[in-house]
């Protein structure tokens, strides 16, 4: 299981272009970039991890008002049982005209024996 693929599946219906790492090609007025943050093992028993916790930063870039998209993304994530660990406005990029808003999400995946 991969948090990146699960996020893509949940957020595709919002019709926002999505890339991982960096956006390639011609930039639209609004897009998402997924940046993997951590893969950690949690809940140990008998020196073996019980869960793989994956965390990704979703960066929303928008030339317009990002507030509505922020709400749509957050609602979709919470409805799909993702843990939203942080949301923050990063700033306005004066050279590109984009607002940058970050949403960090995590999900626990059980490890197969």
Tab-separated table of N, CA, C and O in Angstrom:
chain	number	residue	atom	x	y	z
A	1	UNK	N	0.842	-1.176	0.000
A	1	UNK	CA	0.000	0.000	0.000
A	1	UNK	C	0.890	1.244	0.000
A	1	UNK	O	1.924	1.283	0.626
A	2	UNK	N	0.418	2.272	-0.682
A	2	UNK	CA	1.191	3.502	-0.796
A	2	UNK	C	0.301	4.707	-0.545
A	2	UNK	O	-0.780	4.831	-1.143
A	3	UNK	N	0.748	5.577	0.320
A	3	UNK	CA	-0.005	6.781	0.608
A	3	UNK	C	-0.138	7.644	-0.646
A	3	UNK	O	-1.184	8.239	-0.888
A	4	UNK	N	0.897	7.702	-1.467
A	4	UNK	CA	0.844	8.511	-2.686
A	4	UNK	C	-0.276	8.054	-3.613
A	4	UNK	O	-1.046	8.877	-4.132
A	5	UNK	N	-0.403	6.754	-3.828
A	5	UNK	CA	-1.460	6.261	-4.710
A	5	UNK	C	-2.840	6.421	-4.065
A	5	UNK	O	-3.813	6.742	-4.752
A	6	UNK	N	-2.926	6.228	-2.755
A	6	UNK	CA	-4.205	6.421	-2.072
A	6	UNK	C	-4.657	7.881	-2.146
A	6	UNK	O	-5.831	8.176	-2.365
A	7	UNK	N	-3.714	8.817	-1.987
A	7	UNK	CA	-4.055	10.240	-2.085
A	7	UNK	C	-4.523	10.599	-3.488
A	7	UNK	O	-5.497	11.338	-3.661
A	8	UNK	N	-3.835	10.092	-4.490
A	8	UNK	CA	-4.228	10.367	-5.876
A	8	UNK	C	-5.654	9.901	-6.135
A	8	UNK	O	-6.446	10.618	-6.745
A	9	UNK	N	-5.974	8.716	-5.657
A	9	UNK	CA	-7.312	8.158	-5.856
A	9	UNK	C	-8.388	9.026	-5.195
A	9	UNK	O	-9.447	9.266	-5.768
A	10	UNK	N	-8.115	9.515	-4.000
A	10	UNK	CA	-9.091	10.315	-3.256
A	10	UNK	C	-9.241	11.722	-3.833
A	10	UNK	O	-10.347	12.268	-3.879
A	11	UNK	N	-8.144	12.304	-4.309
A	11	UNK	CA	-8.187	13.706	-4.747
A	11	UNK	C	-8.421	13.893	-6.243
A	11	UNK	O	-8.747	14.991	-6.683
A	12	UNK	N	-8.305	12.838	-7.052
A	12	UNK	CA	-8.555	12.953	-8.499
A	12	UNK	C	-9.928	13.517	-8.841
A	12	UNK	O	-10.055	14.316	-9.767
A	13	UNK	N	-10.992	13.132	-8.122
A	13	UNK	CA	-12.313	13.672	-8.452
A	13	UNK	C	-12.430	15.199	-8.310
A	13	UNK	O	-13.372	15.793	-8.837
A	14	UNK	N	-11.473	15.844	-7.640
A	14	UNK	CA	-11.513	17.299	-7.488
A	14	UNK	C	-11.030	18.017	-8.750
A	14	UNK	O	-11.100	19.239	-8.839
A	15	UNK	N	-10.524	17.259	-9.722
A	15	UNK	CA	-10.064	17.803	-11.004
A	15	UNK	C	-8.991	18.874	-10.856
A	15	UNK	O	-9.064	19.939	-11.472
A	16	UNK	N	-8.004	18.573	-10.014
A	16	UNK	CA	-6.832	19.427	-9.867
A	16	UNK	C	-5.644	18.600	-10.356
A	16	UNK	O	-5.460	17.477	-9.898
A	17	UNK	N	-4.828	19.126	-11.265
A	17	UNK	CA	-3.650	18.366	-11.708
A	17	UNK	C	-2.753	18.028	-10.521
A	17	UNK	O	-2.538	18.851	-9.631
A	18	UNK	N	-2.223	16.782	-10.524
A	18	UNK	CA	-1.410	16.281	-9.411
A	18	UNK	C	-0.081	15.757	-9.946
A	18	UNK	O	-0.057	15.033	-10.945
A	19	UNK	N	1.003	16.104	-9.274
A	19	UNK	CA	2.336	15.567	-9.566
A	19	UNK	C	2.998	15.196	-8.240
A	19	UNK	O	2.571	15.650	-7.185
A	20	UNK	N	4.054	14.401	-8.309
A	20	UNK	CA	4.839	14.061	-7.128
A	20	UNK	C	6.218	14.685	-7.250
A	20	UNK	O	6.858	14.559	-8.291
A	21	UNK	N	6.666	15.368	-6.202
A	21	UNK	CA	7.992	15.966	-6.166
A	21	UNK	C	8.036	17.364	-6.742
A	21	UNK	O	8.282	18.326	-6.033
A	22	UNK	N	7.801	17.486	-8.025
A	22	UNK	CA	7.806	18.785	-8.695
A	22	UNK	C	6.852	18.704	-9.882
A	22	UNK	O	6.686	17.639	-10.477
A	23	UNK	N	6.202	19.806	-10.199
A	23	UNK	CA	5.260	19.812	-11.316
A	23	UNK	C	6.038	20.020	-12.604
A	23	UNK	O	6.838	20.935	-12.719
A	24	UNK	N	5.785	19.152	-13.579
A	24	UNK	CA	6.468	19.260	-14.869
A	24	UNK	C	5.491	19.767	-15.923
A	24	UNK	O	4.288	19.591	-15.799
A	25	UNK	N	6.020	20.403	-16.922
A	25	UNK	CA	5.177	20.888	-17.998
A	25	UNK	C	4.664	22.292	-17.727
A	25	UNK	O	5.149	23.002	-16.842
A	26	UNK	N	3.667	22.679	-18.502
A	26	UNK	CA	3.075	24.008	-18.374
A	26	UNK	C	2.231	24.055	-17.101
A	26	UNK	O	1.389	23.190	-16.865
A	27	UNK	N	2.477	25.065	-16.284
A	27	UNK	CA	1.773	25.168	-15.009
A	27	UNK	C	0.363	25.726	-15.200
A	27	UNK	O	0.188	26.786	-15.792
A	28	UNK	N	-0.630	24.993	-14.675
A	28	UNK	CA	-1.991	25.525	-14.688
A	28	UNK	C	-2.160	26.561	-13.573
A	28	UNK	O	-1.261	26.756	-12.763
A	29	UNK	N	-3.310	27.209	-13.519
A	29	UNK	CA	-3.557	28.210	-12.476
A	29	UNK	C	-3.678	27.598	-11.090
A	29	UNK	O	-3.578	28.299	-10.084
A	30	UNK	N	-3.885	26.285	-11.048
A	30	UNK	CA	-4.058	25.592	-9.770
A	30	UNK	C	-3.551	24.162	-9.936
A	30	UNK	O	-3.885	23.500	-10.919
A	31	UNK	N	-2.756	23.696	-8.976
A	31	UNK	CA	-2.260	22.329	-9.040
A	31	UNK	C	-1.791	21.871	-7.661
A	31	UNK	O	-1.613	22.676	-6.751
A	32	UNK	N	-1.591	20.543	-7.541
A	32	UNK	CA	-1.120	19.926	-6.305
A	32	UNK	C	0.212	19.229	-6.548
A	32	UNK	O	0.424	18.638	-7.615
A	33	UNK	N	1.084	19.294	-5.555
A	33	UNK	CA	2.335	18.539	-5.582
A	33	UNK	C	2.408	17.738	-4.295
A	33	UNK	O	2.240	18.280	-3.202
A	34	UNK	N	2.634	16.422	-4.422
A	34	UNK	CA	2.804	15.542	-3.276
A	34	UNK	C	4.295	15.414	-2.974
A	34	UNK	O	5.085	15.093	-3.863
A	35	UNK	N	4.667	15.639	-1.722
A	35	UNK	CA	6.049	15.517	-1.298
A	35	UNK	C	6.111	14.512	-0.145
A	35	UNK	O	5.596	14.798	0.943
A	36	UNK	N	6.689	13.336	-0.371
A	36	UNK	CA	6.807	12.359	0.713
A	36	UNK	C	7.646	12.934	1.850
A	36	UNK	O	8.693	13.537	1.625
A	37	UNK	N	7.167	12.765	3.088
A	37	UNK	CA	7.869	13.292	4.258
A	37	UNK	C	8.533	12.199	5.083
A	37	UNK	O	9.726	12.256	5.340
A	38	UNK	N	7.745	11.227	5.539
A	38	UNK	CA	8.306	10.184	6.405
A	38	UNK	C	7.648	8.836	6.142
A	38	UNK	O	6.513	8.748	5.691
A	39	UNK	N	8.401	7.801	6.432
A	39	UNK	CA	7.924	6.413	6.507
A	39	UNK	C	8.527	5.883	7.798
A	39	UNK	O	9.745	5.677	7.877
A	40	UNK	N	7.691	5.707	8.808
A	40	UNK	CA	8.211	5.240	10.093
A	40	UNK	C	7.436	4.015	10.559
A	40	UNK	O	6.291	3.802	10.169
A	41	UNK	N	8.094	3.222	11.377
A	41	UNK	CA	7.437	2.074	11.985
A	41	UNK	C	6.917	2.485	13.348
A	41	UNK	O	7.624	3.099	14.144
A	42	UNK	N	5.686	2.148	13.624
A	42	UNK	CA	5.064	2.449	14.908
A	42	UNK	C	4.493	1.173	15.504
A	42	UNK	O	4.303	0.184	14.819
A	43	UNK	N	4.187	1.262	16.769
A	43	UNK	CA	3.551	0.186	17.531
A	43	UNK	C	4.376	-1.092	17.443
A	43	UNK	O	4.121	-1.959	16.621
A	44	UNK	N	5.396	-1.140	18.268
A	44	UNK	CA	6.276	-2.303	18.306
A	44	UNK	C	5.811	-3.316	19.344
A	44	UNK	O	5.341	-2.962	20.412
A	45	UNK	N	5.969	-4.575	19.000
A	45	UNK	CA	5.735	-5.679	19.931
A	45	UNK	C	6.716	-6.782	19.564
A	45	UNK	O	6.876	-7.101	18.377
A	46	UNK	N	7.384	-7.318	20.542
A	46	UNK	CA	8.377	-8.365	20.297
A	46	UNK	C	9.433	-7.917	19.292
A	46	UNK	O	9.828	-8.666	18.398
A	47	UNK	N	9.833	-6.644	19.408
A	47	UNK	CA	10.873	-6.060	18.554
A	47	UNK	C	10.502	-6.017	17.071
A	47	UNK	O	11.369	-5.928	16.213
A	48	UNK	N	9.229	-6.093	16.774
A	48	UNK	CA	8.775	-6.011	15.382
A	48	UNK	C	7.724	-4.916	15.282
A	48	UNK	O	6.818	-4.838	16.101
A	49	UNK	N	7.829	-4.074	14.252
A	49	UNK	CA	6.819	-3.020	14.087
A	49	UNK	C	5.483	-3.606	13.659
A	49	UNK	O	5.428	-4.607	12.944
A	50	UNK	N	4.428	-2.986	14.117
A	50	UNK	CA	3.091	-3.438	13.740
A	50	UNK	C	2.473	-2.616	12.622
A	50	UNK	O	1.591	-3.082	11.913
A	51	UNK	N	2.945	-1.377	12.458
A	51	UNK	CA	2.385	-0.484	11.443
A	51	UNK	C	3.479	0.313	10.760
A	51	UNK	O	4.481	0.677	11.366
A	52	UNK	N	3.253	0.578	9.497
A	52	UNK	CA	4.074	1.495	8.723
A	52	UNK	C	3.271	2.785	8.619
A	52	UNK	O	2.163	2.786	8.071
A	53	UNK	N	3.791	3.873	9.169
A	53	UNK	CA	3.107	5.159	9.112
A	53	UNK	C	3.771	5.989	8.021
A	53	UNK	O	4.970	6.270	8.092
A	54	UNK	N	2.992	6.348	7.009
A	54	UNK	CA	3.498	7.153	5.903
A	54	UNK	C	2.908	8.549	5.992
A	54	UNK	O	1.731	8.706	6.309
A	55	UNK	N	3.748	9.554	5.722
A	55	UNK	CA	3.292	10.938	5.783
A	55	UNK	C	3.724	11.674	4.518
A	55	UNK	O	4.840	11.498	4.037
A	56	UNK	N	2.812	12.491	3.993
A	56	UNK	CA	3.036	13.242	2.759
A	56	UNK	C	2.557	14.672	2.955
A	56	UNK	O	1.541	14.905	3.604
A	57	UNK	N	3.298	15.604	2.371
A	57	UNK	CA	2.833	17.007	2.325
A	57	UNK	C	2.161	17.232	0.975
A	57	UNK	O	2.729	16.949	-0.077
A	58	UNK	N	0.932	17.718	1.030
A	58	UNK	CA	0.207	18.108	-0.178
A	58	UNK	C	0.360	19.617	-0.297
A	58	UNK	O	-0.116	20.362	0.560
A	59	UNK	N	1.041	20.066	-1.339
A	59	UNK	CA	1.204	21.496	-1.571
A	59	UNK	C	0.204	21.937	-2.624
A	59	UNK	O	0.231	21.451	-3.757
A	60	UNK	N	-0.675	22.831	-2.217
A	60	UNK	CA	-1.656	23.421	-3.132
A	60	UNK	C	-1.090	24.739	-3.627
A	60	UNK	O	-0.721	25.597	-2.821
A	61	UNK	N	-1.003	24.881	-4.931
A	61	UNK	CA	-0.570	26.129	-5.549
A	61	UNK	C	-1.756	26.689	-6.325
A	61	UNK	O	-2.347	25.991	-7.141
A	62	UNK	N	-2.104	27.935	-6.042
A	62	UNK	CA	-3.269	28.543	-6.679
A	62	UNK	C	-3.013	30.025	-6.935
A	62	UNK	O	-2.531	30.744	-6.060
A	63	UNK	N	-3.377	30.464	-8.148
A	63	UNK	CA	-3.257	31.883	-8.475
A	63	UNK	C	-4.482	32.666	-8.004
A	63	UNK	O	-4.455	33.881	-7.977
A	64	UNK	N	-5.547	31.949	-7.640
A	64	UNK	CA	-6.759	32.599	-7.157
A	64	UNK	C	-6.932	32.397	-5.667
A	64	UNK	O	-5.979	32.160	-4.928
A	65	UNK	N	-8.178	32.462	-5.227
A	65	UNK	CA	-8.505	32.257	-3.827
A	65	UNK	C	-8.414	30.756	-3.523
A	65	UNK	O	-9.198	29.970	-4.039
A	66	UNK	N	-7.470	30.386	-2.686
A	66	UNK	CA	-7.218	28.976	-2.372
A	66	UNK	C	-8.152	28.426	-1.288
A	66	UNK	O	-8.184	27.220	-1.048
A	67	UNK	N	-8.927	29.271	-0.621
A	67	UNK	CA	-9.722	28.858	0.544
A	67	UNK	C	-10.729	27.744	0.218
A	67	UNK	O	-10.853	26.782	0.982
A	68	UNK	N	-11.440	27.860	-0.879
A	68	UNK	CA	-12.443	26.848	-1.234
A	68	UNK	C	-11.775	25.503	-1.523
A	68	UNK	O	-12.246	24.463	-1.096
A	69	UNK	N	-10.660	25.534	-2.265
A	69	UNK	CA	-9.945	24.294	-2.568
A	69	UNK	C	-9.392	23.655	-1.299
A	69	UNK	O	-9.413	22.445	-1.142
A	70	UNK	N	-8.891	24.473	-0.381
A	70	UNK	CA	-8.376	23.966	0.894
A	70	UNK	C	-9.478	23.187	1.620
A	70	UNK	O	-9.247	22.085	2.116
A	71	UNK	N	-10.673	23.760	1.644
A	71	UNK	CA	-11.798	23.080	2.308
A	71	UNK	C	-12.168	21.781	1.597
A	71	UNK	O	-12.421	20.758	2.242
A	72	UNK	N	-12.212	21.802	0.261
A	72	UNK	CA	-12.547	20.598	-0.499
A	72	UNK	C	-11.530	19.484	-0.258
A	72	UNK	O	-11.906	18.326	-0.058
A	73	UNK	N	-10.261	19.828	-0.292
A	73	UNK	CA	-9.208	18.836	-0.089
A	73	UNK	C	-9.274	18.271	1.323
A	73	UNK	O	-9.239	17.049	1.511
A	74	UNK	N	-9.406	19.131	2.310
A	74	UNK	CA	-9.473	18.688	3.702
A	74	UNK	C	-10.674	17.779	3.931
A	74	UNK	O	-10.567	16.725	4.565
A	75	UNK	N	-11.826	18.156	3.406
A	75	UNK	CA	-13.034	17.340	3.551
A	75	UNK	C	-12.859	15.976	2.907
A	75	UNK	O	-13.200	14.943	3.498
A	76	UNK	N	-12.291	15.944	1.695
A	76	UNK	CA	-12.071	14.665	1.008
A	76	UNK	C	-11.121	13.775	1.802
A	76	UNK	O	-11.354	12.566	1.928
A	77	UNK	N	-10.081	14.364	2.360
A	77	UNK	CA	-9.113	13.586	3.141
A	77	UNK	C	-9.739	13.011	4.408
A	77	UNK	O	-9.565	11.837	4.724
A	78	UNK	N	-10.458	13.845	5.131
A	78	UNK	CA	-11.083	13.380	6.376
A	78	UNK	C	-12.151	12.337	6.108
A	78	UNK	O	-12.276	11.361	6.854
A	79	UNK	N	-12.917	12.501	5.033
A	79	UNK	CA	-13.948	11.516	4.678
A	79	UNK	C	-13.347	10.171	4.279
A	79	UNK	O	-14.011	9.143	4.362
A	80	UNK	N	-12.094	10.186	3.831
A	80	UNK	CA	-11.416	8.951	3.432
A	80	UNK	C	-10.519	8.402	4.555
A	80	UNK	O	-9.669	7.549	4.317
A	81	UNK	N	-10.709	8.906	5.772
A	81	UNK	CA	-9.993	8.417	6.957
A	81	UNK	C	-8.483	8.656	6.949
A	81	UNK	O	-7.714	7.882	7.518
A	82	UNK	N	-8.046	9.730	6.312
A	82	UNK	CA	-6.653	10.159	6.444
A	82	UNK	C	-6.535	11.003	7.701
A	82	UNK	O	-7.483	11.668	8.104
A	83	UNK	N	-5.371	11.016	8.307
A	83	UNK	CA	-5.098	11.883	9.444
A	83	UNK	C	-4.430	13.146	8.922
A	83	UNK	O	-3.356	13.068	8.309
A	84	UNK	N	-5.067	14.287	9.136
A	84	UNK	CA	-4.472	15.567	8.755
A	84	UNK	C	-3.657	16.042	9.950
A	84	UNK	O	-4.204	16.316	11.008
A	85	UNK	N	-2.334	16.095	9.779
A	85	UNK	CA	-1.455	16.425	10.900
A	85	UNK	C	-1.130	17.910	10.986
A	85	UNK	O	-0.777	18.396	12.052
A	86	UNK	N	-1.233	18.621	9.854
A	86	UNK	CA	-0.956	20.056	9.881
A	86	UNK	C	-1.484	20.704	8.605
A	86	UNK	O	-1.493	20.094	7.539
A	87	UNK	N	-1.932	21.941	8.753
A	87	UNK	CA	-2.323	22.772	7.607
A	87	UNK	C	-1.722	24.145	7.844
A	87	UNK	O	-1.827	24.684	8.943
A	88	UNK	N	-1.107	24.718	6.803
A	88	UNK	CA	-0.529	26.048	6.987
A	88	UNK	C	-0.365	26.755	5.644
A	88	UNK	O	-0.107	26.135	4.630
A	89	UNK	N	-0.518	28.068	5.721
A	89	UNK	CA	-0.262	28.919	4.574
A	89	UNK	C	1.234	29.179	4.525
A	89	UNK	O	1.804	29.712	5.472
A	90	UNK	N	1.864	28.796	3.438
A	90	UNK	CA	3.303	28.969	3.297
A	90	UNK	C	3.617	30.398	2.849
A	90	UNK	O	4.547	31.017	3.340
A	91	UNK	N	2.812	30.921	1.927
A	91	UNK	CA	3.020	32.294	1.487
A	91	UNK	C	2.658	32.496	0.036
A	91	UNK	O	2.285	31.570	-0.676
A	92	UNK	N	2.769	33.731	-0.386
A	92	UNK	CA	2.520	34.100	-1.781
A	92	UNK	C	3.864	34.194	-2.483
A	92	UNK	O	4.782	34.865	-2.001
A	93	UNK	N	3.977	33.513	-3.598
A	93	UNK	CA	5.210	33.550	-4.380
A	93	UNK	C	5.096	34.695	-5.384
A	93	UNK	O	4.441	34.566	-6.417
A	94	UNK	N	5.723	35.799	-5.058
A	94	UNK	CA	5.589	37.002	-5.883
A	94	UNK	C	6.104	36.800	-7.303
A	94	UNK	O	5.561	37.367	-8.251
A	95	UNK	N	7.128	35.973	-7.470
A	95	UNK	CA	7.693	35.782	-8.801
A	95	UNK	C	6.790	34.946	-9.711
A	95	UNK	O	6.824	35.092	-10.928
A	96	UNK	N	5.956	34.068	-9.140
A	96	UNK	CA	5.072	33.227	-9.956
A	96	UNK	C	3.599	33.621	-9.852
A	96	UNK	O	2.807	33.247	-10.708
A	97	UNK	N	3.231	34.315	-8.782
A	97	UNK	CA	1.838	34.700	-8.577
A	97	UNK	C	0.994	33.649	-7.878
A	97	UNK	O	-0.223	33.794	-7.763
A	98	UNK	N	1.613	32.575	-7.394
A	98	UNK	CA	0.868	31.501	-6.732
A	98	UNK	C	0.830	31.700	-5.216
A	98	UNK	O	1.827	32.074	-4.605
A	99	UNK	N	-0.336	31.367	-4.643
A	99	UNK	CA	-0.437	31.163	-3.203
A	99	UNK	C	-0.008	29.718	-2.964
A	99	UNK	O	-0.358	28.821	-3.732
A	100	UNK	N	0.746	29.477	-1.890
A	100	UNK	CA	1.193	28.132	-1.555
A	100	UNK	C	0.610	27.770	-0.193
A	100	UNK	O	0.884	28.430	0.804
A	101	UNK	N	-0.202	26.708	-0.175
A	101	UNK	CA	-0.821	26.224	1.054
A	101	UNK	C	-0.452	24.753	1.205
A	101	UNK	O	-0.549	23.972	0.246
A	102	UNK	N	-0.019	24.350	2.403
A	102	UNK	CA	0.423	22.974	2.640
A	102	UNK	C	-0.525	22.251	3.591
A	102	UNK	O	-0.963	22.809	4.595
A	103	UNK	N	-0.810	21.007	3.243
A	103	UNK	CA	-1.611	20.116	4.082
A	103	UNK	C	-0.803	18.835	4.263
A	103	UNK	O	-0.506	18.141	3.286
A	104	UNK	N	-0.424	18.535	5.510
A	104	UNK	CA	0.315	17.311	5.797
A	104	UNK	C	-0.661	16.237	6.244
A	104	UNK	O	-1.536	16.476	7.076
A	105	UNK	N	-0.512	15.041	5.644
A	105	UNK	CA	-1.408	13.935	5.964
A	105	UNK	C	-0.591	12.684	6.279
A	105	UNK	O	0.532	12.519	5.803
A	106	UNK	N	-1.191	11.831	7.093
A	106	UNK	CA	-0.562	10.570	7.457
A	106	UNK	C	-1.589	9.448	7.394
A	106	UNK	O	-2.788	9.690	7.519
A	107	UNK	N	-1.080	8.243	7.180
A	107	UNK	CA	-1.953	7.077	7.200
A	107	UNK	C	-1.155	5.888	7.720
A	107	UNK	O	0.018	5.728	7.406
A	108	UNK	N	-1.810	5.069	8.535
A	108	UNK	CA	-1.203	3.862	9.083
A	108	UNK	C	-1.536	2.679	8.190
A	108	UNK	O	-2.701	2.480	7.827
A	109	UNK	N	-0.513	1.908	7.875
A	109	UNK	CA	-0.693	0.685	7.101
A	109	UNK	C	-0.192	-0.487	7.924
A	109	UNK	O	0.952	-0.463	8.404
A	110	UNK	N	-1.024	-1.486	8.115
A	110	UNK	CA	-0.612	-2.680	8.843
A	110	UNK	C	0.413	-3.445	8.054
A	110	UNK	O	0.341	-3.545	6.830
A	111	UNK	N	1.408	-3.988	8.751
A	111	UNK	CA	2.453	-4.765	8.081
A	111	UNK	C	2.006	-6.203	7.915
A	111	UNK	O	1.400	-6.785	8.820
A	112	UNK	N	2.300	-6.744	6.770
A	112	UNK	CA	1.946	-8.136	6.480
A	112	UNK	C	2.996	-9.047	7.088
A	112	UNK	O	4.180	-8.754	7.075
A	113	UNK	N	2.557	-10.133	7.622
A	113	UNK	CA	3.481	-11.112	8.243
A	113	UNK	C	4.238	-11.873	7.176
A	113	UNK	O	3.811	-12.173	6.157
